PDB file of C-alpha atoms in Angstrom:
ATOM      1  CA  MET F 214      89.958 106.763  89.468  1.00 49.00           C
ATOM      2  CA  THR F 215      93.636 106.300  90.301  1.00 54.00           C
ATOM      3  CA  ASP F 216      92.779 103.263  92.428  1.00 75.00           C
ATOM      4  CA  SER F 217      90.614 101.558  89.803  1.00 94.00           C
ATOM      5  CA  LYS F 218      91.782  98.353  88.194  1.00 98.00           C
ATOM      6  CA  VAL F 219      93.588  98.247  84.873  1.00 98.00           C
ATOM      7  CA  ALA F 220      93.234  95.921  81.879  1.00 98.00           C
ATOM      8  CA  ILE F 221      95.237  95.502  78.697  1.00 98.00           C
ATOM      9  CA  ILE F 222      93.153  94.224  75.803  1.00 98.00           C
ATOM     10  CA  THR F 223      94.908  93.226  72.591  1.00 98.00           C
ATOM     11  CA  GLY F 224      93.207  93.395  69.225  1.00 98.00           C
ATOM     12  CA  ALA F 225      91.013  96.091  70.735  1.00 98.00           C
ATOM     13  CA  ALA F 226      90.327  98.203  67.663  1.00 97.00           C
ATOM     14  CA  ARG F 227      87.238  96.256  66.620  1.00 95.00           C
ATOM     15  CA  GLY F 228      85.002  93.283  67.250  1.00 95.00           C
ATOM     16  CA  ILE F 229      85.234  91.276  70.440  1.00 97.00           C
ATOM     17  CA  GLY F 230      88.259  93.230  71.668  1.00 98.00           C
ATOM     18  CA  LEU F 231      86.511  96.576  71.399  1.00 97.00           C
ATOM     19  CA  ALA F 232      83.336  95.197  72.972  1.00 97.00           C
ATOM     20  CA  ALA F 233      85.421  93.891  75.879  1.00 98.00           C
ATOM     21  CA  ALA F 234      87.146  97.260  76.273  1.00 98.00           C
ATOM     22  CA  LEU F 235      83.782  99.005  76.482  1.00 97.00           C
ATOM     23  CA  LYS F 236      82.581  96.509  79.090  1.00 97.00           C
ATOM     24  CA  PHE F 237      85.631  97.075  81.294  1.00 97.00           C
ATOM     25  CA  LEU F 238      85.259 100.845  80.959  1.00 97.00           C
ATOM     26  CA  ASP F 239      81.564 100.595  81.881  1.00 96.00           C
ATOM     27  CA  GLU F 240      82.600  98.699  85.020  1.00 96.00           C
ATOM     28  CA  GLY F 241      84.976 101.479  86.054  1.00 96.00           C
ATOM     29  CA  TRP F 242      88.263  99.933  84.941  1.00 97.00           C
ATOM     30  CA  ARG F 243      91.000 101.777  83.105  1.00 97.00           C
ATOM     31  CA  VAL F 244      91.856 100.125  79.808  1.00 98.00           C
ATOM     32  CA  ALA F 245      94.828 100.094  77.469  1.00 98.00           C
ATOM     33  CA  LEU F 246      93.461  99.275  74.023  1.00 98.00           C
ATOM     34  CA  LEU F 247      96.261  97.656  72.060  1.00 98.00           C
ATOM     35  CA  ASP F 248      96.189  97.087  68.317  1.00 98.00           C
ATOM     36  CA  ARG F 249      98.585  97.178  65.372  1.00 97.00           C
ATOM     37  CA  ASP F 250      95.999  98.811  63.086  1.00 97.00           C
ATOM     38  CA  ARG F 251      96.589 102.474  63.827  1.00 96.00           C
ATOM     39  CA  GLU F 252      93.810 103.809  61.607  1.00 97.00           C
ATOM     40  CA  THR F 253      91.103 101.527  63.000  1.00 96.00           C
ATOM     41  CA  LEU F 254      92.207 102.022  66.614  1.00 97.00           C
ATOM     42  CA  THR F 255      92.228 105.791  66.147  1.00 96.00           C
ATOM     43  CA  GLN F 256      88.670 105.589  64.828  1.00 95.00           C
ATOM     44  CA  ALA F 257      87.644 103.364  67.738  1.00 95.00           C
ATOM     45  CA  MET F 258      88.994 105.900  70.203  1.00 95.00           C
ATOM     46  CA  GLU F 259      86.983 108.629  68.488  1.00 93.00           C
ATOM     47  CA  ASP F 260      83.871 106.466  68.721  1.00 90.00           C
ATOM     48  CA  ILE F 261      84.531 105.810  72.405  1.00 90.00           C
ATOM     49  CA  GLY F 262      84.765 109.559  72.831  1.00 80.00           C
ATOM     50  CA  HIS F 263      88.123 109.494  74.622  1.00 67.00           C
ATOM     51  CA  ARG F 264      86.437 108.377  77.810  1.00 75.00           C
ATOM     52  CA  ASN F 265      88.356 108.692  81.036  1.00 80.00           C
ATOM     53  CA  GLY F 266      90.510 105.639  81.550  1.00 94.00           C
ATOM     54  CA  ALA F 267      90.851 104.610  77.892  1.00 96.00           C
ATOM     55  CA  MET F 268      94.308 104.733  76.336  1.00 96.00           C
ATOM     56  CA  PRO F 269      95.317 103.560  72.849  1.00 97.00           C
ATOM     57  CA  ILE F 270      98.601 101.717  72.298  1.00 98.00           C
ATOM     58  CA  PHE F 271      99.812 100.881  68.821  1.00 98.00           C
ATOM     59  CA  ALA F 272     101.747  97.605  68.919  1.00 98.00           C
ATOM     60  CA  ASP F 273     102.052  94.218  67.239  1.00 98.00           C
ATOM     61  CA  VAL F 274     101.715  91.344  69.701  1.00 98.00           C
ATOM     62  CA  SER F 275     104.028  89.147  67.629  1.00 98.00           C
ATOM     63  CA  ASP F 276     106.968  91.508  68.218  1.00 98.00           C
ATOM     64  CA  PRO F 277     108.662  91.081  71.634  1.00 98.00           C
ATOM     65  CA  ASP F 278     110.054  94.632  71.649  1.00 98.00           C
ATOM     66  CA  GLN F 279     106.699  96.186  70.837  1.00 98.00           C
ATOM     67  CA  VAL F 280     104.984  94.076  73.502  1.00 98.00           C
ATOM     68  CA  ARG F 281     107.556  95.135  76.090  1.00 98.00           C
ATOM     69  CA  ARG F 282     107.088  98.790  75.173  1.00 98.00           C
ATOM     70  CA  ALA F 283     103.290  98.498  75.350  1.00 98.00           C
ATOM     71  CA  VAL F 284     103.418  97.017  78.845  1.00 98.00           C
ATOM     72  CA  GLU F 285     105.862  99.698  80.000  1.00 98.00           C
ATOM     73  CA  GLU F 286     103.584 102.426  78.611  1.00 98.00           C
ATOM     74  CA  THR F 287     100.580 100.950  80.396  1.00 98.00           C
ATOM     75  CA  GLU F 288     102.352 100.688  83.723  1.00 98.00           C
ATOM     76  CA  ALA F 289     103.743 104.210  83.377  1.00 98.00           C
ATOM     77  CA  ALA F 290     100.305 105.636  82.627  1.00 97.00           C
ATOM     78  CA  PHE F 291      98.182 103.622  85.073  1.00 97.00           C
ATOM     79  CA  GLY F 292     100.623 102.309  87.695  1.00 97.00           C
ATOM     80  CA  ARG F 293      99.363  98.731  87.658  1.00 98.00           C
ATOM     81  CA  ILE F 294      97.892  95.946  85.498  1.00 98.00           C
ATOM     82  CA  ASP F 295      95.181  93.649  86.858  1.00 98.00           C
ATOM     83  CA  ALA F 296      93.908  91.869  83.755  1.00 98.00           C
ATOM     84  CA  LEU F 297      95.217  90.906  80.349  1.00 99.00           C
ATOM     85  CA  VAL F 298      92.895  89.871  77.535  1.00 99.00           C
ATOM     86  CA  ASN F 299      94.857  88.156  74.764  1.00 98.00           C
ATOM     87  CA  ASN F 300      92.347  88.758  71.994  1.00 98.00           C
ATOM     88  CA  ALA F 301      94.490  89.727  68.988  1.00 98.00           C
ATOM     89  CA  GLY F 302      94.178  87.152  66.251  1.00 96.00           C
ATOM     90  CA  ILE F 303      94.276  86.693  62.512  1.00 94.00           C
ATOM     91  CA  ALA F 304      93.010  83.999  60.162  1.00 92.00           C
ATOM     92  CA  ASN F 305      93.021  82.814  56.609  1.00 90.00           C
ATOM     93  CA  PHE F 306      90.827  80.094  55.215  1.00 89.00           C
ATOM     94  CA  LYS F 307      92.602  77.856  52.742  1.00 92.00           C
ATOM     95  CA  PRO F 308      92.918  74.138  52.067  1.00 94.00           C
ATOM     96  CA  VAL F 309      95.833  72.569  53.903  1.00 96.00           C
ATOM     97  CA  LEU F 310      97.806  71.909  50.720  1.00 97.00           C
ATOM     98  CA  GLU F 311      97.383  75.516  49.586  1.00 97.00           C
ATOM     99  CA  THR F 312      98.511  77.068  52.874  1.00 97.00           C
ATOM    100  CA  SER F 313     102.045  78.389  52.582  1.00 98.00           C
ATOM    101  CA  PHE F 314     104.604  78.233  55.364  1.00 98.00           C
ATOM    102  CA  GLU F 315     104.644  82.036  55.402  1.00 98.00           C
ATOM    103  CA  GLU F 316     100.878  82.131  56.008  1.00 98.00           C
ATOM    104  CA  TRP F 317     101.158  79.426  58.669  1.00 98.00           C
ATOM    105  CA  SER F 318     103.991  81.285  60.404  1.00 98.00           C
ATOM    106  CA  GLU F 319     102.187  84.628  60.388  1.00 98.00           C
ATOM    107  CA  ILE F 320      99.102  83.128  62.023  1.00 98.00           C
ATOM    108  CA  MET F 321     101.165  81.308  64.652  1.00 98.00           C
ATOM    109  CA  ALA F 322     103.143  84.485  65.383  1.00 98.00           C
ATOM    110  CA  THR F 323     100.025  86.474  66.210  1.00 98.00           C
ATOM    111  CA  ASN F 324      97.634  83.859  67.570  1.00 98.00           C
ATOM    112  CA  LEU F 325     100.029  81.742  69.653  1.00 98.00           C
ATOM    113  CA  ASN F 326     103.249  83.689  70.138  1.00 98.00           C
ATOM    114  CA  GLY F 327     101.223  86.787  71.004  1.00 98.00           C
ATOM    115  CA  PRO F 328      99.530  85.381  74.140  1.00 98.00           C
ATOM    116  CA  PHE F 329     102.856  83.895  75.254  1.00 98.00           C
ATOM    117  CA  LEU F 330     104.758  87.170  74.814  1.00 98.00           C
ATOM    118  CA  CYS F 331     102.055  89.388  76.310  1.00 98.00           C
ATOM    119  CA  THR F 332     101.495  87.188  79.353  1.00 98.00           C
ATOM    120  CA  ASN F 333     105.218  86.930  80.078  1.00 98.00           C
ATOM    121  CA  ALA F 334     105.564  90.706  79.822  1.00 98.00           C
ATOM    122  CA  VAL F 335     102.484  91.533  81.917  1.00 98.00           C
ATOM    123  CA  ALA F 336     102.839  88.958  84.711  1.00 98.00           C
ATOM    124  CA  PRO F 337     105.722  90.706  86.550  1.00 98.00           C
ATOM    125  CA  VAL F 338     103.682  93.924  86.656  1.00 98.00           C
ATOM    126  CA  MET F 339     100.623  92.065  87.959  1.00 98.00           C
ATOM    127  CA  LEU F 340     102.696  90.499  90.715  1.00 98.00           C
ATOM    128  CA  LYS F 341     103.636  93.914  92.082  1.00 97.00           C
ATOM    129  CA  ASN F 342     100.005  94.177  93.252  1.00 96.00           C
ATOM    130  CA  GLY F 343      99.509  90.574  94.294  1.00 97.00           C
ATOM    131  CA  GLY F 344      98.389  89.000  91.029  1.00 98.00           C
ATOM    132  CA  GLY F 345      95.659  89.277  88.455  1.00 98.00           C
ATOM    133  CA  ALA F 346      93.879  87.455  85.657  1.00 98.00           C
ATOM    134  CA  VAL F 347      94.668  86.510  82.080  1.00 99.00           C
ATOM    135  CA  VAL F 348      91.959  85.596  79.581  1.00 99.00           C
ATOM    136  CA  ASN F 349      93.138  84.020  76.345  1.00 98.00           C
ATOM    137  CA  ILE F 350      90.690  84.193  73.459  1.00 98.00           C
ATOM    138  CA  ALA F 351      90.794  80.798  71.779  1.00 98.00           C
ATOM    139  CA  SER F 352      88.013  79.367  69.591  1.00 95.00           C
ATOM    140  CA  ILE F 353      85.854  76.311  69.233  1.00 93.00           C
ATOM    141  CA  SER F 354      88.139  75.709  66.239  1.00 92.00           C
ATOM    142  CA  GLY F 355      90.711  74.734  68.850  1.00 94.00           C
ATOM    143  CA  PHE F 356      88.436  71.875  69.979  1.00 92.00           C
ATOM    144  CA  ARG F 357      87.266  70.525  66.656  1.00 89.00           C
ATOM    145  CA  ALA F 358      88.709  70.427  63.173  1.00 90.00           C
ATOM    146  CA  SER F 359      86.936  71.775  60.126  1.00 86.00           C
ATOM    147  CA  THR F 360      87.882  72.491  56.559  1.00 89.00           C
ATOM    148  CA  LEU F 361      90.090  75.439  55.582  1.00 91.00           C
ATOM    149  CA  ARG F 362      91.388  76.085  59.114  1.00 92.00           C
ATOM    150  CA  VAL F 363      94.670  74.205  59.307  1.00 96.00           C
ATOM    151  CA  ALA F 364      96.695  77.186  60.587  1.00 97.00           C
ATOM    152  CA  TYR F 365      93.934  78.989  62.490  1.00 96.00           C
ATOM    153  CA  GLY F 366      92.535  75.885  64.178  1.00 96.00           C
ATOM    154  CA  THR F 367      95.978  74.588  65.113  1.00 97.00           C
ATOM    155  CA  SER F 368      96.956  77.959  66.564  1.00 98.00           C
ATOM    156  CA  LYS F 369      93.820  78.040  68.715  1.00 98.00           C
ATOM    157  CA  ALA F 370      94.394  74.465  69.910  1.00 98.00           C
ATOM    158  CA  GLY F 371      97.820  75.679  70.969  1.00 98.00           C
ATOM    159  CA  VAL F 372      96.224  78.572  72.849  1.00 98.00           C
ATOM    160  CA  LEU F 373      94.084  76.111  74.797  1.00 98.00           C
ATOM    161  CA  HIS F 374      97.074  74.122  75.989  1.00 98.00           C
ATOM    162  CA  LEU F 375      99.080  77.295  76.598  1.00 98.00           C
ATOM    163  CA  THR F 376      96.246  78.375  78.897  1.00 98.00           C
ATOM    164  CA  LYS F 377      96.659  75.244  81.014  1.00 98.00           C
ATOM    165  CA  GLN F 378     100.437  75.563  81.097  1.00 98.00           C
ATOM    166  CA  GLN F 379     100.206  79.186  82.200  1.00 98.00           C
ATOM    167  CA  ALA F 380      97.508  78.403  84.766  1.00 98.00           C
ATOM    168  CA  ALA F 381      99.534  75.561  86.273  1.00 98.00           C
ATOM    169  CA  GLU F 382     102.487  77.821  87.030  1.00 98.00           C
ATOM    170  CA  LEU F 383     101.054  81.318  87.395  1.00 98.00           C
ATOM    171  CA  GLY F 384      98.171  80.197  89.590  1.00 98.00           C
ATOM    172  CA  ASN F 385     100.828  79.450  92.180  1.00 97.00           C
ATOM    173  CA  VAL F 386     101.689  83.128  92.453  1.00 97.00           C
ATOM    174  CA  GLY F 387      98.198  84.592  92.194  1.00 98.00           C
ATOM    175  CA  ILE F 388      97.606  84.964  88.457  1.00 98.00           C
ATOM    176  CA  ARG F 389      94.604  83.048  87.129  1.00 98.00           C
ATOM    177  CA  VAL F 390      94.620  82.074  83.451  1.00 99.00           C
ATOM    178  CA  ASN F 391      91.513  80.951  81.580  1.00 98.00           C
ATOM    179  CA  ALA F 392      90.288  80.833  77.991  1.00 98.00           C
ATOM    180  CA  VAL F 393      87.120  81.979  76.285  1.00 98.00           C
ATOM    181  CA  CYS F 394      86.267  80.017  73.144  1.00 97.00           C
ATOM    182  CA  PRO F 395      83.884  81.872  70.843  1.00 96.00           C
ATOM    183  CA  GLY F 396      81.684  80.096  68.381  1.00 92.00           C
ATOM    184  CA  PRO F 397      80.283  81.985  65.388  1.00 91.00           C
ATOM    185  CA  VAL F 398      79.945  85.640  66.390  1.00 93.00           C
ATOM    186  CA  ASP F 399      78.436  88.550  64.492  1.00 90.00           C
ATOM    187  CA  THR F 400      81.664  90.435  63.919  1.00 84.00           C
ATOM    188  CA  ALA F 401      82.700  92.477  60.896  1.00 77.00           C
ATOM    189  CA  MET F 402      84.951  89.584  59.837  1.00 71.00           C
ATOM    190  CA  ALA F 403      82.090  87.101  59.976  1.00 77.00           C
ATOM    191  CA  LEU F 404      79.814  89.407  58.037  1.00 76.00           C
ATOM    192  CA  LYS F 405      82.523  89.697  55.381  1.00 74.00           C
ATOM    193  CA  VAL F 406      83.404  86.027  54.908  1.00 74.00           C
ATOM    194  CA  HIS F 407      80.219  84.147  55.866  1.00 84.00           C
ATOM    195  CA  THR F 408      77.865  83.918  52.923  1.00 86.00           C
ATOM    196  CA  PRO F 409      74.121  83.516  53.538  1.00 87.00           C
ATOM    197  CA  GLU F 410      74.566  79.800  52.842  1.00 88.00           C
ATOM    198  CA  ILE F 411      77.330  79.490  55.450  1.00 85.00           C
ATOM    199  CA  ARG F 412      75.241  81.389  57.987  1.00 87.00           C
ATOM    200  CA  ALA F 413      72.315  79.065  57.333  1.00 88.00           C
ATOM    201  CA  ASP F 414      74.574  76.052  57.907  1.00 85.00           C
ATOM    202  CA  TYR F 415      75.739  77.466  61.233  1.00 85.00           C
ATOM    203  CA  HIS F 416      72.192  78.276  62.323  1.00 87.00           C
ATOM    204  CA  ALA F 417      71.168  74.729  61.512  1.00 85.00           C
ATOM    205  CA  ASN F 418      73.887  73.296  63.763  1.00 86.00           C
ATOM    206  CA  ILE F 419      73.838  75.690  66.720  1.00 89.00           C
ATOM    207  CA  PRO F 420      71.204  74.677  69.285  1.00 89.00           C
ATOM    208  CA  MET F 421      70.374  78.342  69.943  1.00 91.00           C
ATOM    209  CA  ASN F 422      69.924  78.833  66.185  1.00 90.00           C
ATOM    210  CA  ARG F 423      71.839  82.123  65.966  1.00 92.00           C
ATOM    211  CA  TYR F 424      75.244  83.752  66.026  1.00 93.00           C
ATOM    212  CA  GLY F 425      76.601  85.195  69.250  1.00 94.00           C
ATOM    213  CA  LEU F 426      76.950  88.901  69.905  1.00 96.00           C
ATOM    214  CA  GLU F 427      80.212  90.685  70.633  1.00 97.00           C
ATOM    215  CA  THR F 428      78.677  91.968  73.855  1.00 97.00           C
ATOM    216  CA  GLU F 429      77.928  88.403  74.985  1.00 98.00           C
ATOM    217  CA  LEU F 430      81.593  87.517  74.574  1.00 98.00           C
ATOM    218  CA  ALA F 431      82.565  90.669  76.464  1.00 98.00           C
ATOM    219  CA  GLU F 432      80.446  89.608  79.440  1.00 98.00           C
ATOM    220  CA  ALA F 433      82.231  86.246  79.667  1.00 98.00           C
ATOM    221  CA  ILE F 434      85.647  87.858  79.332  1.00 98.00           C
ATOM    222  CA  PHE F 435      84.904  90.377  82.054  1.00 98.00           C
ATOM    223  CA  PHE F 436      83.559  87.712  84.403  1.00 98.00           C
ATOM    224  CA  LEU F 437      86.721  85.626  84.139  1.00 98.00           C
ATOM    225  CA  SER F 438      88.817  88.757  84.728  1.00 98.00           C
ATOM    226  CA  SER F 439      86.851  89.789  87.801  1.00 98.00           C
ATOM    227  CA  ASP F 440      87.020  88.788  91.437  1.00 97.00           C
ATOM    228  CA  LYS F 441      83.775  86.855  90.947  1.00 98.00           C
ATOM    229  CA  ALA F 442      85.881  84.215  89.163  1.00 98.00           C
ATOM    230  CA  SER F 443      88.479  84.144  91.937  1.00 98.00           C
ATOM    231  CA  TYR F 444      88.712  80.316  92.114  1.00 98.00           C
ATOM    232  CA  ILE F 445      88.509  79.618  88.393  1.00 98.00           C
ATOM    233  CA  ASN F 446      91.868  78.768  86.852  1.00 98.00           C
ATOM    234  CA  GLY F 447      92.977  76.764  83.817  1.00 98.00           C
ATOM    235  CA  GLN F 448      89.475  76.453  82.367  1.00 98.00           C
ATOM    236  CA  TYR F 449      87.931  76.833  78.922  1.00 98.00           C
ATOM    237  CA  LEU F 450      84.566  78.563  78.535  1.00 97.00           C
ATOM    238  CA  ALA F 451      82.894  77.969  75.162  1.00 96.00           C
ATOM    239  CA  VAL F 452      80.569  80.873  74.388  1.00 96.00           C
ATOM    240  CA  ASP F 453      78.960  79.350  71.335  1.00 93.00           C
ATOM    241  CA  GLY F 454      75.253  78.688  71.832  1.00 93.00           C
ATOM    242  CA  GLY F 455      75.960  74.987  72.419  1.00 91.00           C
ATOM    243  CA  PHE F 456      77.732  74.373  69.090  1.00 89.00           C
ATOM    244  CA  GLU F 457      80.821  72.649  70.512  1.00 89.00           C
ATOM    245  CA  ALA F 458      78.839  70.617  73.037  1.00 88.00           C
ATOM    246  CA  THR F 459      76.450  69.079  70.537  1.00 85.00           C
ATOM    247  CA  GLY F 460      78.508  68.678  67.378  1.00 67.00           C
ATOM    248  CA  ILE F 461      76.468  68.354  64.227  1.00 62.00           C
ATOM    249  CA  GLY F 462      72.796  68.684  65.052  1.00 56.00           C
ATOM    250  CA  LEU F 463      69.801  67.482  63.098  1.00 51.00           C
ATOM    251  CA  SER F 464      67.857  70.628  62.381  1.00 56.00           C
ATOM    252  CA  THR F 465      64.955  68.632  60.963  1.00 51.00           C
ATOM    253  CA  LEU F 466      64.388  66.992  64.358  1.00 47.00           C
ATOM    254  CA  ARG F 467      64.796  70.291  66.168  1.00 51.00           C
ATOM    255  CA  GLU F 468      61.910  71.767  64.201  1.00 55.00           C
ATOM    256  CA  ASP F 469      59.574  69.568  66.258  1.00 50.00           C
ATOM    257  CA  TYR F 470      60.469  71.400  69.487  1.00 46.00           C
TER     258      TYR F 470
END
């Protein structure tokens, strides 16, 4: 166990982050589950059953001091860090003219500053063991604009370019950086904010005619973190059932197939 690889996953208390943590644990990795929501992370750890190799860390990725402390705690506990999954993210859905600067700034601080701060803090630890992998969780909202996403979509577009910037420099020293871009996923957040009408709209425009599963995102994240992706660097992987690739589909025509 002491020789097994180590991952830090941010935003790991729920949703895609928790699913990714479970996948890494199933594959024999040790995992630091980082989240600022103490209550939800505590509950997640109880649900996991305090499995060997799982460690909770309470920290806010937008705070440089808390990020530094989280990385130090992980290295002290596990001795190394091989993968970082920058999953922590927040959103609000408002028209552009109703989005305040405070709301904009809060989303940028978590969604864009967070991956920058965490990667800069983790990279020196990775390099002690020859390198590693970073997976930034972006979104198809970073590729294409839609209503009510001025702050969220812009932050995720920033994550996409940050991924390339990080890959261009860190690839040189043995740290691969890639991005996973989820489409609509059946998370607790989606279930809360997507009405039946919104879900029907998405189904009509996703070639696979369904939402993704958290476990499907976890598989993609783990692949890009693993040695099987050893020559993949600076890439975006949309895990979205074909939504980004096809744009707006014509569901009436699809009914014929």
